[in-house]
PDB file of C-alpha atoms (C1' of nucleotides) in Angstrom:
ATOM      1  CA  MET A   1       2.594   9.414  14.256  1.00 64.00           C
ATOM      2  CA  PRO A   2       4.819   7.689  11.850  1.00 92.00           C
ATOM      3  CA  GLU A   3       8.412   8.636  12.413  1.00 95.00           C
ATOM      4  CA  LEU A   4      11.251   6.114  12.104  1.00 96.00           C
ATOM      5  CA  PRO A   5      10.241   3.861  15.061  1.00 95.00           C
ATOM      6  CA  GLU A   6       6.629   3.617  13.941  1.00 95.00           C
ATOM      7  CA  VAL A   7       7.655   2.801  10.372  1.00 96.00           C
ATOM      8  CA  GLU A   8      10.118   0.194  11.671  1.00 97.00           C
ATOM      9  CA  ASN A   9       7.222  -1.444  13.478  1.00 96.00           C
ATOM     10  CA  PHE A  10       5.083  -1.380  10.336  1.00 97.00           C
ATOM     11  CA  LYS A  11       7.970  -3.186   8.667  1.00 97.00           C
ATOM     12  CA  LYS A  12       8.023  -5.856  11.370  1.00 97.00           C
ATOM     13  CA  TYR A  13       4.254  -6.113  11.135  1.00 97.00           C
ATOM     14  CA  ILE A  14       4.416  -6.840   7.400  1.00 97.00           C
ATOM     15  CA  ASP A  15       7.176  -9.390   8.030  1.00 98.00           C
ATOM     16  CA  LYS A  16       4.977 -11.166  10.549  1.00 97.00           C
ATOM     17  CA  THR A  17       1.731 -11.104   8.615  1.00 97.00           C
ATOM     18  CA  SER A  18       2.019 -10.556   4.911  1.00 98.00           C
ATOM     19  CA  LEU A  19       5.069 -12.209   3.346  1.00 98.00           C
ATOM     20  CA  ASN A  20       4.991 -15.120   0.907  1.00 98.00           C
ATOM     21  CA  LYS A  21       1.267 -15.086   0.203  1.00 98.00           C
ATOM     22  CA  GLU A  22      -0.196 -14.605  -3.202  1.00 98.00           C
ATOM     23  CA  ILE A  23      -2.132 -11.386  -3.615  1.00 98.00           C
ATOM     24  CA  LYS A  24      -5.603 -12.191  -4.900  1.00 97.00           C
ATOM     25  CA  GLU A  25      -7.191  -8.806  -5.191  1.00 96.00           C
ATOM     26  CA  VAL A  26      -6.319  -5.146  -4.716  1.00 95.00           C
ATOM     27  CA  GLU A  27      -8.798  -2.357  -4.116  1.00 93.00           C
ATOM     28  CA  LEU A  28      -7.794   1.247  -4.139  1.00 91.00           C
ATOM     29  CA  ALA A  29      -9.672   4.356  -3.072  1.00 89.00           C
ATOM     30  CA  ASN A  30      -9.281   7.040  -5.669  1.00 76.00           C
ATOM     31  CA  THR A  31      -8.361   9.512  -2.956  1.00 78.00           C
ATOM     32  CA  ILE A  32      -5.030   7.826  -2.338  1.00 81.00           C
ATOM     33  CA  LEU A  33      -1.883   9.656  -3.360  1.00 86.00           C
ATOM     34  CA  LEU A  34       0.221   7.653  -5.733  1.00 87.00           C
ATOM     35  CA  LEU A  35       3.924   7.995  -6.229  1.00 89.00           C
ATOM     36  CA  LYS A  36       5.373   7.252  -9.645  1.00 83.00           C
ATOM     37  CA  THR A  37       2.511   5.041 -10.688  1.00 90.00           C
ATOM     38  CA  SER A  38      -1.129   4.972 -11.729  1.00 91.00           C
ATOM     39  CA  GLU A  39      -4.080   3.243 -10.131  1.00 91.00           C
ATOM     40  CA  LYS A  40      -4.259   0.755 -12.982  1.00 93.00           C
ATOM     41  CA  LYS A  41      -0.571  -0.038 -12.882  1.00 94.00           C
ATOM     42  CA  LEU A  42      -0.542  -0.484  -9.120  1.00 95.00           C
ATOM     43  CA  ILE A  43      -3.425  -2.957  -9.204  1.00 95.00           C
ATOM     44  CA  LYS A  44      -2.013  -4.806 -12.198  1.00 96.00           C
ATOM     45  CA  THR A  45       1.420  -5.057 -10.603  1.00 97.00           C
ATOM     46  CA  LEU A  46       0.203  -6.272  -7.230  1.00 97.00           C
ATOM     47  CA  GLU A  47      -2.460  -8.795  -8.233  1.00 98.00           C
ATOM     48  CA  GLY A  48      -0.882 -12.221  -8.529  1.00 98.00           C
ATOM     49  CA  ASN A  49       2.318 -10.909  -6.976  1.00 98.00           C
ATOM     50  CA  VAL A  50       3.909 -11.818  -3.622  1.00 98.00           C
ATOM     51  CA  PHE A  51       5.534  -9.716  -0.882  1.00 98.00           C
ATOM     52  CA  GLU A  52       8.984 -11.206  -0.416  1.00 98.00           C
ATOM     53  CA  SER A  53      10.785  -8.999   2.079  1.00 98.00           C
ATOM     54  CA  THR A  54      10.819  -5.516   3.548  1.00 98.00           C
ATOM     55  CA  SER A  55      13.237  -2.715   4.192  1.00 97.00           C
ATOM     56  CA  ARG A  56      13.117   0.820   5.480  1.00 97.00           C
ATOM     57  CA  HIS A  57      14.877   4.096   4.881  1.00 97.00           C
ATOM     58  CA  GLY A  58      13.962   6.921   7.229  1.00 97.00           C
ATOM     59  CA  LYS A  59      10.184   7.133   7.231  1.00 97.00           C
ATOM     60  CA  TYR A  60       9.786   5.119   4.020  1.00 97.00           C
ATOM     61  CA  LEU A  61       8.839   1.444   3.979  1.00 97.00           C
ATOM     62  CA  PHE A  62       9.712  -0.739   0.984  1.00 97.00           C
ATOM     63  CA  ILE A  63       8.237  -4.134   0.196  1.00 98.00           C
ATOM     64  CA  GLN A  64      10.108  -6.243  -2.324  1.00 98.00           C
ATOM     65  CA  LEU A  65       7.841  -7.875  -4.881  1.00 98.00           C
ATOM     66  CA  LYS A  66       8.454 -11.342  -6.221  1.00 98.00           C
ATOM     67  CA  LYS A  67       8.029 -10.186  -9.810  1.00 98.00           C
ATOM     68  CA  GLY A  68      10.528  -7.353  -9.343  1.00 97.00           C
ATOM     69  CA  GLY A  69      10.539  -3.866  -7.921  1.00 97.00           C
ATOM     70  CA  PHE A  70       9.172  -2.544  -4.659  1.00 97.00           C
ATOM     71  CA  LEU A  71       5.933  -1.270  -3.227  1.00 97.00           C
ATOM     72  CA  VAL A  72       6.737   1.867  -1.252  1.00 96.00           C
ATOM     73  CA  PHE A  73       4.758   3.434   1.591  1.00 97.00           C
ATOM     74  CA  HIS A  74       5.067   6.820   3.202  1.00 96.00           C
ATOM     75  CA  PHE A  75       2.595   7.160   6.061  1.00 95.00           C
ATOM     76  CA  GLY A  76       2.259  10.934   6.141  1.00 94.00           C
ATOM     77  CA  MET A  77       0.651  12.123   9.355  1.00 92.00           C
ATOM     78  CA  SER A  78      -2.034   9.529   9.859  1.00 93.00           C
ATOM     79  CA  GLY A  79      -1.376   6.413   7.772  1.00 95.00           C
ATOM     80  CA  TYR A  80      -1.338   2.934   9.321  1.00 95.00           C
ATOM     81  CA  LEU A  81      -1.547  -0.742   8.365  1.00 96.00           C
ATOM     82  CA  GLU A  82      -3.800  -3.505   9.645  1.00 95.00           C
ATOM     83  CA  TYR A  83      -3.789  -7.194   8.845  1.00 95.00           C
ATOM     84  CA  ARG A  84      -7.378  -8.243   9.288  1.00 92.00           C
ATOM     85  CA  GLU A  85     -10.330 -10.243   8.169  1.00 91.00           C
ATOM     86  CA  CYS A  86     -11.461  -9.098   4.771  1.00 90.00           C
ATOM     87  CA  LYS A  87     -14.559  -7.019   4.651  1.00 79.00           C
ATOM     88  CA  LYS A  88     -16.768  -6.569   1.695  1.00 71.00           C
ATOM     89  CA  SER A  89     -15.620  -3.215   0.505  1.00 76.00           C
ATOM     90  CA  ILE A  90     -12.830  -0.757   0.712  1.00 82.00           C
ATOM     91  CA  GLU A  91     -14.987   1.719   2.562  1.00 81.00           C
ATOM     92  CA  GLY A  92     -12.880   3.383   5.213  1.00 84.00           C
ATOM     93  CA  TYR A  93      -9.576   2.197   3.776  1.00 91.00           C
ATOM     94  CA  SER A  94      -7.306   3.776   1.238  1.00 93.00           C
ATOM     95  CA  LEU A  95      -5.908   0.451   0.072  1.00 94.00           C
ATOM     96  CA  LEU A  96      -7.094  -3.097   0.639  1.00 95.00           C
ATOM     97  CA  ILE A  97      -4.976  -6.086  -0.357  1.00 96.00           C
ATOM     98  CA  SER A  98      -6.537  -9.575  -0.173  1.00 96.00           C
ATOM     99  CA  PHE A  99      -4.229 -12.560   0.125  1.00 97.00           C
ATOM    100  CA  ASN A 100      -4.901 -16.166  -0.788  1.00 96.00           C
ATOM    101  CA  ASP A 101      -5.285 -17.014   2.928  1.00 94.00           C
ATOM    102  CA  ASN A 102      -8.489 -14.965   2.837  1.00 93.00           C
ATOM    103  CA  ARG A 103      -7.078 -12.264   5.045  1.00 95.00           C
ATOM    104  CA  CYS A 104      -6.409  -8.685   4.105  1.00 95.00           C
ATOM    105  CA  LEU A 105      -3.833  -5.998   4.617  1.00 96.00           C
ATOM    106  CA  SER A 106      -5.408  -2.567   4.798  1.00 95.00           C
ATOM    107  CA  TYR A 107      -3.811   0.843   4.636  1.00 95.00           C
ATOM    108  CA  THR A 108      -5.853   3.615   6.217  1.00 94.00           C
ATOM    109  CA  ASP A 109      -4.975   7.270   5.963  1.00 93.00           C
ATOM    110  CA  LYS A 110      -7.586   9.710   7.207  1.00 89.00           C
ATOM    111  CA  ARG A 111      -5.685  12.845   6.383  1.00 89.00           C
ATOM    112  CA  LYS A 112      -4.451  11.475   3.065  1.00 90.00           C
ATOM    113  CA  LEU A 113      -1.021  12.967   3.367  1.00 91.00           C
ATOM    114  CA  GLY A 114       0.657   9.592   2.937  1.00 94.00           C
ATOM    115  CA  LYS A 115       1.803   8.174  -0.376  1.00 94.00           C
ATOM    116  CA  ILE A 116       2.004   4.763  -1.997  1.00 95.00           C
ATOM    117  CA  GLY A 117       3.971   3.920  -5.083  1.00 95.00           C
ATOM    118  CA  LEU A 118       6.041   1.507  -7.120  1.00 95.00           C
ATOM    119  CA  ILE A 119       9.763   1.838  -7.583  1.00 95.00           C
ATOM    120  CA  LYS A 120      12.432  -0.244  -9.256  1.00 95.00           C
ATOM    121  CA  ASP A 121      15.309   0.329  -6.916  1.00 96.00           C
ATOM    122  CA  ILE A 122      15.612   1.652  -3.354  1.00 96.00           C
ATOM    123  CA  GLN A 123      19.055   3.177  -3.817  1.00 95.00           C
ATOM    124  CA  ASP A 124      17.930   5.111  -6.897  1.00 94.00           C
ATOM    125  CA  PHE A 125      14.807   6.280  -5.090  1.00 94.00           C
ATOM    126  CA  VAL A 126      16.780   7.558  -2.111  1.00 95.00           C
ATOM    127  CA  GLU A 127      19.332   9.253  -4.366  1.00 93.00           C
ATOM    128  CA  ASP A 128      16.730  10.815  -6.655  1.00 92.00           C
ATOM    129  CA  ARG A 129      15.020  12.395  -3.702  1.00 93.00           C
ATOM    130  CA  ALA A 130      18.341  13.317  -2.101  1.00 94.00           C
ATOM    131  CA  TYR A 131      17.535  11.790   1.270  1.00 95.00           C
ATOM    132  CA  GLY A 132      20.256  11.593   3.839  1.00 96.00           C
ATOM    133  CA  PRO A 133      21.366   8.338   5.465  1.00 96.00           C
ATOM    134  CA  ASP A 134      18.948   6.565   7.794  1.00 97.00           C
ATOM    135  CA  ALA A 135      19.190   7.842  11.361  1.00 97.00           C
ATOM    136  CA  LEU A 136      19.963   4.334  12.695  1.00 97.00           C
ATOM    137  CA  GLN A 137      22.507   3.576   9.970  1.00 97.00           C
ATOM    138  CA  ILE A 138      24.546   6.766   9.974  1.00 97.00           C
ATOM    139  CA  SER A 139      27.911   6.505  11.752  1.00 96.00           C
ATOM    140  CA  GLU A 140      28.885   8.961  14.454  1.00 97.00           C
ATOM    141  CA  GLU A 141      31.646  10.269  12.214  1.00 96.00           C
ATOM    142  CA  GLU A 142      29.272  10.916   9.341  1.00 96.00           C
ATOM    143  CA  PHE A 143      26.782  12.507  11.724  1.00 96.00           C
ATOM    144  CA  LEU A 144      29.402  14.949  13.001  1.00 96.00           C
ATOM    145  CA  GLU A 145      30.548  15.751   9.477  1.00 95.00           C
ATOM    146  CA  THR A 146      26.987  16.414   8.358  1.00 95.00           C
ATOM    147  CA  LEU A 147      26.151  18.707  11.247  1.00 95.00           C
ATOM    148  CA  ILE A 148      29.370  20.537  11.916  1.00 91.00           C
ATOM    149  CA  ASN A 149      28.814  23.484   9.576  1.00 89.00           C
ATOM    150  CA  LYS A 150      25.041  23.730   9.562  1.00 94.00           C
ATOM    151  CA  ARG A 151      23.796  27.124  10.643  1.00 91.00           C
ATOM    152  CA  GLY A 152      20.178  26.257  11.364  1.00 93.00           C
ATOM    153  CA  SER A 153      18.715  25.316  14.740  1.00 96.00           C
ATOM    154  CA  ILE A 154      19.679  21.842  15.928  1.00 96.00           C
ATOM    155  CA  LYS A 155      16.044  20.782  15.851  1.00 96.00           C
ATOM    156  CA  SER A 156      15.536  21.827  12.220  1.00 96.00           C
ATOM    157  CA  VAL A 157      18.746  20.076  11.257  1.00 96.00           C
ATOM    158  CA  LEU A 158      17.764  16.811  13.001  1.00 96.00           C
ATOM    159  CA  MET A 159      14.398  16.904  11.235  1.00 96.00           C
ATOM    160  CA  ASP A 160      15.808  17.670   7.770  1.00 96.00           C
ATOM    161  CA  GLN A 161      15.276  14.425   5.858  1.00 96.00           C
ATOM    162  CA  HIS A 162      17.880  15.481   3.302  1.00 96.00           C
ATOM    163  CA  LEU A 163      20.555  15.438   6.010  1.00 96.00           C
ATOM    164  CA  ILE A 164      19.409  12.506   8.171  1.00 96.00           C
ATOM    165  CA  ALA A 165      16.311  10.454   7.396  1.00 97.00           C
ATOM    166  CA  GLY A 166      13.829   9.308  10.013  1.00 96.00           C
ATOM    167  CA  VAL A 167      13.622  11.891  12.812  1.00 96.00           C
ATOM    168  CA  GLY A 168      10.444  13.969  13.020  1.00 95.00           C
ATOM    169  CA  ASN A 169       8.988  16.550  15.348  1.00 94.00           C
ATOM    170  CA  GLU A 170       8.202  14.399  18.368  1.00 93.00           C
ATOM    171  CA  TYR A 171      11.384  12.322  18.439  1.00 94.00           C
ATOM    172  CA  SER A 172      13.573  15.394  17.859  1.00 95.00           C
ATOM    173  CA  ASP A 173      12.090  16.988  20.986  1.00 94.00           C
ATOM    174  CA  GLU A 174      12.834  13.867  23.014  1.00 94.00           C
ATOM    175  CA  ILE A 175      16.380  13.538  21.677  1.00 95.00           C
ATOM    176  CA  LEU A 176      17.176  17.132  22.607  1.00 96.00           C
ATOM    177  CA  PHE A 177      15.513  16.819  26.006  1.00 95.00           C
ATOM    178  CA  GLN A 178      17.689  13.831  26.817  1.00 95.00           C
ATOM    179  CA  ALA A 179      20.776  15.593  25.471  1.00 96.00           C
ATOM    180  CA  HIS A 180      19.971  18.662  27.628  1.00 97.00           C
ATOM    181  CA  ILE A 181      20.144  20.997  24.624  1.00 96.00           C
ATOM    182  CA  ASP A 182      17.575  23.666  23.775  1.00 96.00           C
ATOM    183  CA  PRO A 183      16.053  22.853  20.363  1.00 95.00           C
ATOM    184  CA  GLU A 184      16.716  26.391  19.150  1.00 95.00           C
ATOM    185  CA  SER A 185      20.481  26.111  19.702  1.00 95.00           C
ATOM    186  CA  LYS A 186      22.547  26.907  16.628  1.00 95.00           C
ATOM    187  CA  THR A 187      24.034  23.715  15.250  1.00 96.00           C
ATOM    188  CA  ASP A 188      27.400  25.223  14.287  1.00 94.00           C
ATOM    189  CA  ARG A 189      27.850  26.579  17.797  1.00 95.00           C
ATOM    190  CA  LEU A 190      27.618  23.129  19.387  1.00 95.00           C
ATOM    191  CA  SER A 191      30.885  21.503  20.423  1.00 95.00           C
ATOM    192  CA  LYS A 192      31.931  18.097  19.156  1.00 95.00           C
ATOM    193  CA  PRO A 193      31.242  16.404  22.519  1.00 96.00           C
ATOM    194  CA  VAL A 194      27.747  17.916  22.557  1.00 97.00           C
ATOM    195  CA  LEU A 195      27.082  16.708  19.018  1.00 96.00           C
ATOM    196  CA  SER A 196      28.344  13.260  20.037  1.00 97.00           C
ATOM    197  CA  THR A 197      25.892  13.268  22.926  1.00 97.00           C
ATOM    198  CA  ILE A 198      23.072  14.202  20.548  1.00 97.00           C
ATOM    199  CA  PHE A 199      24.139  11.356  18.256  1.00 97.00           C
ATOM    200  CA  GLU A 200      24.045   8.885  21.150  1.00 97.00           C
ATOM    201  CA  LYS A 201      20.669  10.135  22.348  1.00 97.00           C
ATOM    202  CA  MET A 202      19.323   9.906  18.801  1.00 97.00           C
ATOM    203  CA  GLN A 203      20.294   6.212  18.722  1.00 97.00           C
ATOM    204  CA  ASP A 204      18.893   5.594  22.216  1.00 96.00           C
ATOM    205  CA  VAL A 205      15.608   7.405  21.678  1.00 95.00           C
ATOM    206  CA  LEU A 206      14.902   5.785  18.303  1.00 96.00           C
ATOM    207  CA  GLN A 207      15.828   2.286  19.520  1.00 96.00           C
ATOM    208  CA  GLN A 208      13.754   2.718  22.657  1.00 94.00           C
ATOM    209  CA  GLY A 209      10.936   4.133  20.520  1.00 94.00           C
ATOM    210  CA  ILE A 210      10.954   0.978  18.384  1.00 95.00           C
ATOM    211  CA  ILE A 211      10.687  -1.171  21.521  1.00 94.00           C
ATOM    212  CA  ASP A 212       7.993   0.984  23.132  1.00 92.00           C
ATOM    213  CA  VAL A 213       5.871   1.095  19.993  1.00 93.00           C
ATOM    214  CA  ALA A 214       6.175  -2.696  19.641  1.00 93.00           C
ATOM    215  CA  ARG A 215       5.170  -3.296  23.251  1.00 89.00           C
ATOM    216  CA  ASN A 216       2.606  -0.616  23.874  1.00 84.00           C
ATOM    217  CA  GLY A 217       1.692   0.762  20.502  1.00 80.00           C
ATOM    218  CA  LYS A 218       3.202   4.108  21.456  1.00 75.00           C
ATOM    219  CA  LYS A 219       6.382   5.683  22.633  1.00 79.00           C
ATOM    220  CA  GLN A 220       6.996   6.445  26.279  1.00 75.00           C
ATOM    221  CA  PHE A 221       8.701   9.773  26.419  1.00 79.00           C
ATOM    222  CA  PHE A 222       9.840  12.189  29.006  1.00 74.00           C
ATOM    223  CA  ILE A 223       8.406  14.981  26.889  1.00 70.00           C
ATOM    224  CA  GLU A 224       5.318  12.896  26.397  1.00 67.00           C
ATOM    225  CA  ASN A 225       2.272  15.031  26.642  1.00 76.00           C
ATOM    226  CA  ARG A 226       3.291  17.814  24.309  1.00 85.00           C
ATOM    227  CA  LYS A 227       1.865  20.523  26.469  1.00 85.00           C
ATOM    228  CA  SER A 228       3.514  23.546  27.957  1.00 88.00           C
ATOM    229  CA  GLY A 229       3.360  24.390  31.640  1.00 90.00           C
ATOM    230  CA  LEU A 230       3.744  20.782  32.850  1.00 89.00           C
ATOM    231  CA  PRO A 231       6.303  19.973  35.541  1.00 90.00           C
ATOM    232  CA  CYS A 232       9.629  19.095  33.909  1.00 91.00           C
ATOM    233  CA  PRO A 233       9.840  15.307  33.469  1.00 89.00           C
ATOM    234  CA  SER A 234      13.253  15.391  35.194  1.00 90.00           C
ATOM    235  CA  GLN A 235      11.542  16.968  38.185  1.00 90.00           C
ATOM    236  CA  CYS A 236      13.958  19.876  38.213  1.00 93.00           C
ATOM    237  CA  GLY A 237      11.200  22.071  39.577  1.00 94.00           C
ATOM    238  CA  ASP A 238      10.761  24.080  36.383  1.00 94.00           C
ATOM    239  CA  TYR A 239       7.979  23.712  33.816  1.00 92.00           C
ATOM    240  CA  THR A 240       7.887  22.751  30.141  1.00 92.00           C
ATOM    241  CA  GLU A 241       7.509  25.436  27.513  1.00 92.00           C
ATOM    242  CA  VAL A 242       6.630  25.466  23.836  1.00 92.00           C
ATOM    243  CA  LYS A 243       8.083  27.519  21.013  1.00 93.00           C
ATOM    244  CA  LYS A 244       7.900  27.368  17.234  1.00 93.00           C
ATOM    245  CA  ILE A 245      11.091  26.246  15.554  1.00 94.00           C
ATOM    246  CA  GLY A 246      11.088  25.797  11.826  1.00 90.00           C
ATOM    247  CA  GLY A 247       7.327  26.166  11.959  1.00 90.00           C
ATOM    248  CA  ARG A 248       6.895  23.213  14.304  1.00 93.00           C
ATOM    249  CA  SER A 249       5.823  23.248  17.946  1.00 92.00           C
ATOM    250  CA  SER A 250       8.769  22.287  20.110  1.00 93.00           C
ATOM    251  CA  TYR A 251       8.383  21.286  23.749  1.00 93.00           C
ATOM    252  CA  PHE A 252      11.293  21.593  26.136  1.00 94.00           C
ATOM    253  CA  CYS A 253      12.393  22.409  29.665  1.00 93.00           C
ATOM    254  CA  PRO A 254      14.105  25.826  29.734  1.00 94.00           C
ATOM    255  CA  ASN A 255      15.966  24.870  32.913  1.00 95.00           C
ATOM    256  CA  CYS A 256      17.361  21.482  31.846  1.00 95.00           C
ATOM    257  CA  GLN A 257      18.041  22.288  28.194  1.00 96.00           C
ATOM    258  CA  LYS A 258      20.862  24.710  27.518  1.00 96.00           C
ATOM    259  CA  LEU A 259      20.416  27.328  24.807  1.00 95.00           C
ATOM    260  CA  ILE A 260      23.648  27.782  22.845  1.00 93.00           C
ATOM    261  CA  LYS A 261      23.582  30.623  20.344  1.00 87.00           C
TER     262      LYS A 261
ATOM    263  C1'  DC B   1     -15.803  30.497  13.495  1.00 83.38           C
ATOM    264  C1'  DC B   2     -10.851  30.069  15.170  1.00 83.38           C
ATOM    265  C1'  DC B   3      -6.377  27.505  15.861  1.00 83.38           C
ATOM    266  C1'  DC B   4      -3.827  23.369  16.146  1.00 83.38           C
ATOM    267  C1'  DA B   5      -1.969  18.749  14.638  1.00 83.38           C
ATOM    268  C1'  DT B   6       3.070  13.500  14.105  1.00 83.38           C
ATOM    269  C1'  DG B   7       4.849  14.944   7.238  1.00 83.38           C
ATOM    270  C1'  DT B   8       6.616  16.689   2.659  1.00 83.38           C
ATOM    271  C1'  DT B   9       7.206  19.948  -0.979  1.00 83.38           C
ATOM    272  C1'  DG B  10       7.556  24.253  -3.201  1.00 83.38           C
ATOM    273  C1'  DT B  11       8.107  29.294  -3.217  1.00 83.38           C
ATOM    274  C1'  DA B  12       9.738  33.811  -1.805  1.00 83.38           C
ATOM    275  C1'  DG B  13      12.956  36.582   0.522  1.00 83.38           C
ATOM    276  C1'  DG B  14      17.022  37.909   3.483  1.00 83.38           C
TER     277       DG B  14
ATOM    278  C1'  DT C   1      24.325  29.004  -1.332  1.00 83.38           C
ATOM    279  C1'  DC C   2      22.142  28.531   2.892  1.00 83.38           C
ATOM    280  C1'  DC C   3      18.569  29.446   5.915  1.00 83.38           C
ATOM    281  C1'  DT C   4      13.780  30.960   7.472  1.00 83.38           C
ATOM    282  C1'  DA C   5       8.984  31.610   6.947  1.00 83.38           C
ATOM    283  C1'  DC C   6       4.978  30.373   4.924  1.00 83.38           C
ATOM    284  C1'  DA C   7       1.474  28.017   2.265  1.00 83.38           C
ATOM    285  C1'  DA C   8      -0.394  23.993   0.366  1.00 83.38           C
ATOM    286  C1'  DC C   9      -2.048  19.304   0.689  1.00 83.38           C
ATOM    287  C1'  DA C  10      -6.814  16.848   3.665  1.00 83.38           C
ATOM    288  C1'  DT C  11      -9.169  16.055   7.781  1.00 83.38           C
ATOM    289  C1'  DG C  12     -10.417  16.085  12.577  1.00 83.38           C
ATOM    290  C1'  DG C  13     -10.316  17.832  17.414  1.00 83.38           C
ATOM    291  C1'  DG C  14     -10.644  21.349  20.962  1.00 83.38           C
TER     292       DG C  14
END
DNA sequence: CCCCATGTTGTAGG
DNA sequence: TCCTACAACATGGG
């Protein structure tokens, strides 16, 4: 479920476990999707190298390498990291990195929609791919400017990584639930105060998500179960519904969340 | 068998 | 140009 809060926790996890250790060996499953690199180059670059520091932009995690450049992760739908005892083979993992403390960092990605790569510069990478500012870095002013003339549904706009990076399907539902706005509302019909509320809820929900994921391994949402027909989490007496917006299932309470068209 | 699933990218069409 | 819908990617669950 890697949206911004999950990726932020992967970043903290690397910081805690994997910095400043020499990489002894790297094994790579040939099913892994590589970004701007080859299997050979990735192994050659990482072996003997050291993870120095980490950073994040939206759902991307960057690890600065001592010998220059960055290792970049995108977790797709099912990717995750584990710092563990080394096992004999890569079986079950997409990437296995052994450090000189005889422990390993593994990347597992069952659905193989994630990507791993090598880049020289984060700023260039973000610009090349035309990603918007990180959802926790963007100012309220910039947020309003970005959204004010967008004609799409507010949910699609919040999830568009080229406008704002980091918000995905689940967190967008929670943000809009807390802001009391129907996800299908037209962005350019929303007033400035409403957009400001959405901005504030975006900050709150992502920050709380980071804390929840760190504490419990998962977020604790109002719109948690992603099912329709459940009692509204605000206990308004109505029931949650689901509708497709931008091709994604969106859960909401039709009573608490105002549709503005 | 069917449909669905947290993500991204590319295409076609209005 | 902007937006929507859809398919593709790969795999598992109900």
